[in-house]
Coordinates of C-alpha atoms in Angstrom, one line a residue:
M1 CA 118.8 104.2 148.1
G2 CA 119.3 102.4 151.4
P3 CA 122.6 102.5 153.3
L4 CA 123.5 99.0 152.0
H5 CA 122.9 99.7 148.3
G6 CA 125.5 97.8 146.3
V7 CA 125.9 95.0 148.8
R8 CA 124.9 91.6 147.4
I9 CA 123.8 88.8 149.8
L10 CA 123.6 85.1 149.0
D11 CA 120.8 83.9 151.3
L12 CA 120.8 80.2 152.0
T13 CA 118.6 80.6 155.1
S14 CA 115.1 79.3 155.6
V15 CA 112.3 79.2 158.3
M16 CA 112.6 82.2 160.7
M17 CA 116.0 83.2 162.1
G18 CA 118.0 83.7 158.9
P19 CA 115.2 85.1 156.8
Y20 CA 114.5 87.7 159.5
A21 CA 118.1 88.8 159.3
T22 CA 118.3 88.9 155.5
Q23 CA 114.9 90.8 155.4
L24 CA 116.4 93.5 157.6
L25 CA 119.5 93.7 155.4
G26 CA 117.3 93.8 152.3
D27 CA 115.2 96.6 153.7
M28 CA 118.5 98.5 154.2
G29 CA 119.1 98.3 150.5
A30 CA 121.2 95.1 150.1
E31 CA 120.4 92.9 147.1
V32 CA 119.3 89.6 148.7
L33 CA 119.2 86.5 146.5
K34 CA 117.1 83.9 148.3
V35 CA 118.1 80.4 147.4
E36 CA 115.3 77.9 148.0
S37 CA 115.2 74.1 147.6
P38 CA 112.7 72.7 145.1
D39 CA 110.2 72.3 148.0
G40 CA 110.6 75.9 149.0
D41 CA 111.0 77.5 152.4
I42 CA 108.7 75.7 154.8
V43 CA 107.4 79.1 156.1
R44 CA 105.6 79.5 152.8
Q45 CA 103.2 76.9 154.2
I46 CA 102.4 78.7 157.5
G47 CA 99.1 80.5 158.0
P48 CA 96.3 81.5 155.7
G49 CA 97.1 82.9 152.2
R50 CA 95.5 83.7 148.9
S51 CA 97.6 81.3 146.9
P52 CA 99.8 78.3 147.8
G53 CA 103.2 79.1 149.2
M54 CA 102.4 82.7 149.9
G55 CA 101.2 82.8 153.5
G56 CA 101.3 86.0 155.5
M57 CA 104.3 85.2 157.6
F58 CA 106.4 84.4 154.5
L59 CA 105.3 87.7 152.9
Q60 CA 106.5 89.7 156.0
L61 CA 109.8 87.8 156.4
N62 CA 110.9 87.7 152.8
R63 CA 110.2 91.1 151.3
S64 CA 113.2 92.8 149.7
K65 CA 114.4 89.5 148.2
R66 CA 114.5 87.7 144.9
S67 CA 114.0 83.9 144.8
I68 CA 116.0 81.3 142.9
V69 CA 115.4 77.6 143.2
L70 CA 118.5 75.3 143.0
D71 CA 118.9 71.7 143.9
L72 CA 122.3 71.8 145.7
K73 CA 122.5 68.0 145.7
K74 CA 122.9 68.0 142.0
P75 CA 126.4 69.0 140.7
S76 CA 125.0 71.4 138.2
G77 CA 122.9 73.1 140.9
K78 CA 125.9 73.5 143.2
A79 CA 128.0 74.8 140.2
A80 CA 125.4 77.4 139.6
L81 CA 125.5 78.4 143.2
M82 CA 129.2 78.8 143.1
R83 CA 128.9 81.1 140.1
I84 CA 126.5 83.3 142.1
A85 CA 128.7 83.2 145.2
A86 CA 131.6 84.7 143.2
S87 CA 129.5 87.9 142.7
C88 CA 128.3 88.2 146.4
D89 CA 129.7 90.1 149.3
V90 CA 128.0 88.0 152.0
L91 CA 126.8 84.4 152.2
M92 CA 124.4 83.7 155.1
Y93 CA 123.2 80.2 156.0
N94 CA 121.3 78.5 158.8
L95 CA 122.0 74.8 158.1
R96 CA 124.3 73.1 160.5
P97 CA 128.0 73.6 159.5
Q98 CA 128.4 69.9 159.1
V99 CA 125.7 69.9 156.4
M100 CA 127.4 72.8 154.6
Q101 CA 130.6 70.8 154.6
R102 CA 128.9 67.7 153.2
L103 CA 127.4 69.9 150.4
G104 CA 130.9 71.2 149.6
L105 CA 129.8 74.7 150.7
G106 CA 132.1 75.2 153.7
Y107 CA 133.9 78.5 154.1
E108 CA 137.1 77.3 152.5
E109 CA 135.3 76.2 149.3
I110 CA 133.2 79.4 149.1
A111 CA 136.3 81.6 149.7
K112 CA 137.9 80.1 146.6
A113 CA 135.1 81.6 144.6
R114 CA 135.1 84.9 146.5
P115 CA 138.2 85.4 148.8
D116 CA 136.9 88.5 150.6
I117 CA 133.4 87.1 151.2
I118 CA 131.6 87.5 154.6
Y119 CA 130.5 83.9 155.4
A120 CA 128.0 84.1 158.2
G121 CA 126.4 81.0 159.8
L122 CA 123.4 81.1 162.1
F123 CA 122.9 77.7 163.8
G124 CA 122.3 76.1 167.2
Y125 CA 125.6 75.8 169.0
G126 CA 129.2 76.9 169.0
Q127 CA 131.5 74.5 167.2
D128 CA 133.9 74.0 170.2
G129 CA 131.5 72.2 172.5
P130 CA 129.7 68.8 172.7
Y131 CA 126.5 70.2 171.2
A132 CA 128.2 71.3 168.0
A133 CA 126.4 69.0 165.6
L134 CA 123.0 69.0 167.2
P135 CA 119.9 70.4 165.5
A136 CA 118.3 73.5 167.1
Y137 CA 114.9 75.3 166.9
D138 CA 113.5 78.3 168.8
D139 CA 111.6 76.1 171.3
L140 CA 114.7 74.1 172.2
I141 CA 116.9 77.2 172.6
Q142 CA 114.3 78.9 174.7
G143 CA 114.3 75.9 177.0
A144 CA 118.1 75.5 177.1
S145 CA 118.5 79.2 178.0
A146 CA 116.1 78.9 181.0
I147 CA 113.3 81.0 179.6
P148 CA 110.5 78.5 180.4
S149 CA 111.9 78.0 183.9
L150 CA 111.8 81.7 184.5
I151 CA 108.2 81.8 183.3
A152 CA 107.3 79.0 185.7
Q153 CA 109.0 80.8 188.5
A154 CA 107.1 84.0 187.7
G155 CA 103.8 82.3 187.1
D156 CA 101.9 79.2 188.2
G157 CA 104.9 76.8 188.2
T158 CA 104.3 75.5 184.7
P159 CA 107.2 76.0 182.3
R160 CA 106.1 77.7 179.0
Y161 CA 107.7 79.1 175.9
V162 CA 107.3 82.8 175.1
P163 CA 104.7 83.0 172.4
L164 CA 107.1 84.5 169.9
T165 CA 110.0 83.1 168.0
M166 CA 112.2 85.1 170.4
A167 CA 115.4 83.1 170.0
D168 CA 115.2 83.2 166.2
R169 CA 114.6 86.9 166.1
V170 CA 117.2 87.9 168.8
V171 CA 119.8 85.8 167.1
G172 CA 118.8 87.2 163.7
L173 CA 119.4 90.7 165.1
H174 CA 122.9 89.6 166.4
A175 CA 123.6 88.2 162.9
V176 CA 122.7 91.6 161.3
N177 CA 125.1 93.4 163.7
A178 CA 127.9 90.9 162.9
V179 CA 127.5 91.1 159.2
L180 CA 127.5 94.9 159.2
A181 CA 130.6 95.0 161.4
A182 CA 132.3 92.5 159.2
L183 CA 131.5 94.6 156.1
F184 CA 133.0 97.7 157.8
H185 CA 136.1 95.7 158.7
R186 CA 136.4 94.5 155.0
Q187 CA 136.0 98.1 153.8
K188 CA 139.0 99.1 155.9
T189 CA 141.2 96.1 155.3
G190 CA 139.9 94.2 152.3
E191 CA 139.7 91.1 154.4
G192 CA 136.7 88.7 154.4
Q193 CA 136.0 86.3 157.2
R194 CA 133.8 83.5 158.6
I195 CA 131.4 84.4 161.4
D196 CA 129.5 81.8 163.5
I197 CA 126.4 83.1 165.3
P198 CA 125.3 80.3 167.7
M199 CA 121.8 80.4 169.1
F200 CA 122.5 78.8 172.5
E201 CA 125.4 81.1 173.5
T202 CA 123.6 84.2 172.1
M203 CA 120.4 83.5 174.1
A204 CA 122.4 82.5 177.2
S205 CA 124.0 85.9 177.2
F206 CA 120.7 87.6 176.5
V207 CA 118.9 85.9 179.4
L208 CA 121.7 86.1 181.9
G209 CA 122.2 89.8 181.3
D210 CA 119.0 90.3 183.3
H211 CA 119.1 87.3 185.6
L212 CA 122.7 86.4 186.5
G213 CA 122.5 88.6 189.5
G214 CA 124.3 87.2 192.5
L215 CA 125.6 84.3 190.5
T216 CA 128.0 86.9 189.0
Y217 CA 130.2 86.4 192.1
D218 CA 132.3 83.4 193.2
P219 CA 131.1 82.2 195.6
P220 CA 127.5 83.2 194.6
L221 CA 125.6 85.7 196.7
D222 CA 122.2 84.3 195.7
K223 CA 120.6 81.9 193.2
G224 CA 120.3 84.6 190.5
G225 CA 117.2 86.1 189.0
Y226 CA 116.0 89.7 188.9
P227 CA 113.2 89.9 191.5
R228 CA 111.1 92.5 189.8
L229 CA 110.9 90.6 186.5
L230 CA 110.2 87.4 188.4
S231 CA 107.4 88.7 190.6
K232 CA 104.2 86.7 190.2
H233 CA 102.3 90.0 190.4
R234 CA 104.2 91.7 187.5
A235 CA 101.4 91.8 185.0
P236 CA 99.0 94.3 183.4
Y237 CA 96.8 95.7 186.2
R238 CA 93.2 94.7 186.2
T239 CA 90.9 97.7 186.4
S240 CA 87.2 97.8 187.1
D241 CA 86.4 97.3 183.4
G242 CA 89.5 95.8 181.8
H243 CA 93.3 96.1 182.1
I244 CA 96.0 98.7 181.8
C245 CA 99.8 98.6 181.6
A246 CA 101.6 101.0 184.0
L247 CA 105.1 101.1 185.4
I248 CA 105.5 103.0 188.7
Y249 CA 109.2 102.7 188.7
N250 CA 111.3 105.5 190.3
D251 CA 111.0 107.5 193.5
K252 CA 109.2 110.4 191.7
H253 CA 106.7 108.0 190.1
W254 CA 105.7 106.5 193.5
R255 CA 105.4 109.9 195.2
N256 CA 103.2 111.1 192.3
F257 CA 101.1 107.9 192.4
F258 CA 100.4 108.2 196.1
A259 CA 99.5 111.9 195.7
A260 CA 97.2 111.1 192.8
I261 CA 95.2 108.5 194.8
G262 CA 95.0 110.7 197.8
Q263 CA 97.4 108.7 200.0
P264 CA 100.6 110.8 200.1
E265 CA 101.6 109.4 203.4
K266 CA 102.2 106.0 201.8
A267 CA 105.4 107.4 200.3
L268 CA 106.8 107.5 203.8
D269 CA 106.5 103.7 204.1
P270 CA 110.1 102.3 204.3
R271 CA 109.3 99.7 201.7
Y272 CA 108.8 102.5 199.2
A273 CA 111.8 104.5 200.3
N274 CA 114.1 103.8 197.3
H275 CA 114.5 101.4 194.4
G276 CA 116.5 98.8 196.3
S277 CA 113.9 98.6 199.1
R278 CA 111.1 98.3 196.6
I279 CA 112.9 95.5 194.8
R280 CA 113.3 93.6 198.1
H281 CA 109.5 93.9 198.7
I282 CA 108.4 93.8 195.1
D283 CA 105.7 91.1 195.5
A284 CA 103.9 92.9 198.3
I285 CA 104.2 96.2 196.5
Y286 CA 102.8 94.9 193.2
E287 CA 100.0 93.1 195.1
E288 CA 99.0 96.3 196.9
A289 CA 99.1 98.3 193.7
A290 CA 97.0 95.8 192.0
A291 CA 94.3 96.2 194.7
V292 CA 94.2 99.9 194.1
F293 CA 94.0 99.6 190.3
A294 CA 90.9 97.4 190.6
T295 CA 89.0 100.3 192.1
R296 CA 88.8 102.5 188.9
S297 CA 88.1 102.2 185.2
T298 CA 90.8 101.9 182.6
A299 CA 89.9 105.4 181.2
E300 CA 90.1 106.9 184.7
W301 CA 93.5 105.4 185.3
K302 CA 94.8 106.5 181.9
N303 CA 93.9 110.1 182.6
L304 CA 95.1 110.0 186.2
L305 CA 98.5 108.5 185.4
D306 CA 99.0 110.8 182.4
E307 CA 98.4 113.8 184.7
A308 CA 100.8 112.3 187.3
D309 CA 103.5 111.8 184.6
I310 CA 103.6 108.0 185.3
P311 CA 104.3 105.7 182.3
V312 CA 101.1 104.1 181.0
M313 CA 100.0 102.3 177.9
P314 CA 96.9 100.4 176.8
L315 CA 96.9 96.6 176.8
H316 CA 96.5 95.9 173.1
T317 CA 95.3 92.8 171.3
L318 CA 96.7 92.0 167.9
E319 CA 93.6 93.5 166.3
S320 CA 93.6 96.6 168.4
L321 CA 97.3 97.1 167.8
L322 CA 96.5 97.6 164.1
E323 CA 94.3 100.6 165.1
D324 CA 96.7 102.3 167.5
P325 CA 96.6 106.0 166.8
H326 CA 100.4 106.5 167.3
L327 CA 101.2 103.9 164.7
A328 CA 98.7 105.4 162.4
A329 CA 100.2 108.9 162.8
C330 CA 103.7 107.4 162.1
G331 CA 102.6 105.6 159.0
F332 CA 103.8 102.3 160.5
F333 CA 101.4 100.1 158.5
R334 CA 101.4 100.5 154.8
P335 CA 99.0 99.1 152.2
V336 CA 100.8 97.4 149.4
E337 CA 99.5 95.9 146.2
H338 CA 101.5 92.6 145.8
P339 CA 101.9 91.5 142.2
S340 CA 100.4 88.1 142.8
E341 CA 98.7 88.4 146.2
G342 CA 96.8 91.6 145.8
A343 CA 96.3 94.1 148.7
I344 CA 98.3 93.3 151.8
R345 CA 99.4 95.2 154.9
T346 CA 103.1 95.6 155.5
M347 CA 105.2 97.4 158.1
R348 CA 107.7 100.1 157.4
V349 CA 111.2 100.1 158.8
P350 CA 110.7 101.5 162.4
S351 CA 113.9 103.6 162.5
R352 CA 114.1 107.1 160.9
W353 CA 117.1 108.1 158.9
T354 CA 117.9 111.6 157.6
A355 CA 120.0 110.6 154.6
T356 CA 119.6 106.9 153.6
Q357 CA 116.2 105.8 154.9
P358 CA 115.8 102.0 154.7
D359 CA 112.7 100.9 153.0
P360 CA 111.3 97.6 151.7
Q361 CA 112.8 97.1 148.2
I362 CA 110.5 94.6 146.5
P363 CA 107.6 92.4 147.7
A364 CA 108.2 88.8 148.7
P365 CA 108.7 86.6 145.7
R366 CA 106.9 83.5 144.5
L367 CA 109.0 80.3 144.5
G368 CA 111.7 80.6 141.9
E369 CA 110.3 83.8 140.6
Q370 CA 113.7 85.2 139.6
T371 CA 115.6 82.0 138.8
R372 CA 116.1 82.7 135.2
A373 CA 117.1 86.4 135.8
I374 CA 119.6 85.5 138.5
L375 CA 121.2 82.8 136.4
R376 CA 121.5 85.1 133.4
E377 CA 123.3 87.6 135.7
T378 CA 126.0 85.0 136.3
G379 CA 126.7 84.9 132.5
L380 CA 124.8 81.7 131.7
S381 CA 123.1 81.6 128.4
D382 CA 119.4 80.7 127.9
T383 CA 120.5 77.3 126.6
D384 CA 122.6 76.7 129.7
I385 CA 119.6 77.8 131.9
D386 CA 117.2 75.5 130.0
E387 CA 119.5 72.6 130.6
L388 CA 119.5 73.3 134.4
L389 CA 115.8 73.5 134.4
T390 CA 115.4 70.3 132.4
D391 CA 117.8 68.5 134.7
G392 CA 115.8 69.7 137.8
A393 CA 118.9 71.4 139.1
A394 CA 117.0 74.7 139.0
I395 CA 113.3 75.5 139.0
A396 CA 111.7 78.7 137.7
A397 CA 108.3 80.1 138.2
S398 CA 106.2 79.9 135.1
E399 CA 104.9 83.5 135.2
P400 CA 107.0 86.7 134.5
E401 CA 110.1 86.8 136.8
E402 CA 110.7 90.4 137.5
M403 CA 108.8 92.4 140.1
E404 CA 108.7 96.1 140.1
T405 CA 110.7 97.9 142.7
R406 CA 108.3 99.5 145.1

């Protein structure tokens, strides 16, 4: 059993940020009840898949969950949700708080059904500022937190987004931390609470942790920015036949590097004397190193740097990453037979636990796969459930509902 066995989470999230957070909690053993609209989570439509609504991204983000479809705009659908909420320890949502209020699902209303509930909202902006009611997506938050500007400064001057849903996943991780801490607080005091996890503020703190620099001071000592991270030459090194990722970082690394290439006297250059001096001359240092790396093959550099005890890794593609020998030895990728999708590749929880190892609980569900089962758990009769389905307030998958725990 995972460390969160016995915790029940009502998951009103969709797309990326919230589902990532609830997937992590589900892998830790929490029972996650994913509430979907009649149209389903939009991520069901992303990427190739073997059947409609079951794309690869959805399968990875929504394992360890059960799916129930409710139309929360219908009174009977909302009433069913409130019955479920009364049995849950945590409610997580990523609608704007204003929308939750309009639906009658604000904290005060939910707390009437479950006074000690942890009510966690993941949304764009803190509710004290002028952006409070604005919609937010990963691209917008990356831009607002200066990430594309930093990429432009470090590159060719063109602002670009990081090719990951970085804001969604960073904020999702913050949400997991917040929920776990709130559960610990409740265990000690019996007290539930509302938690707001705003994307903008979270990502501003994430970015500025690296780049606030001299702007820390009043008056500022510089314009901010960590020079090593912003160097235009900070990139995988081109070799004579490809690329390699190496980080020659501390004094020992640089001494070993110059000794390995037969130029030990270079270590006496004042620019290489210490970390502070190297940072001040980082562009020139990276440029010089790049010229050296171009003179040997990737395999030669890998052997040379390993012998010199300098950190080095291959430059993977997505496809070659799947074949990495370390990940293979760790059993990171796991073949799973999905009940409806057949053979798929999934990833294990990366952390190792000696007593309560988290592990994916069940495979990602089809839309409404457990609607009937979850409604029965609230005490509704089959007749009551049939009425909800007839009214369109709930939708159930037509095939068997229960998936085997894996």
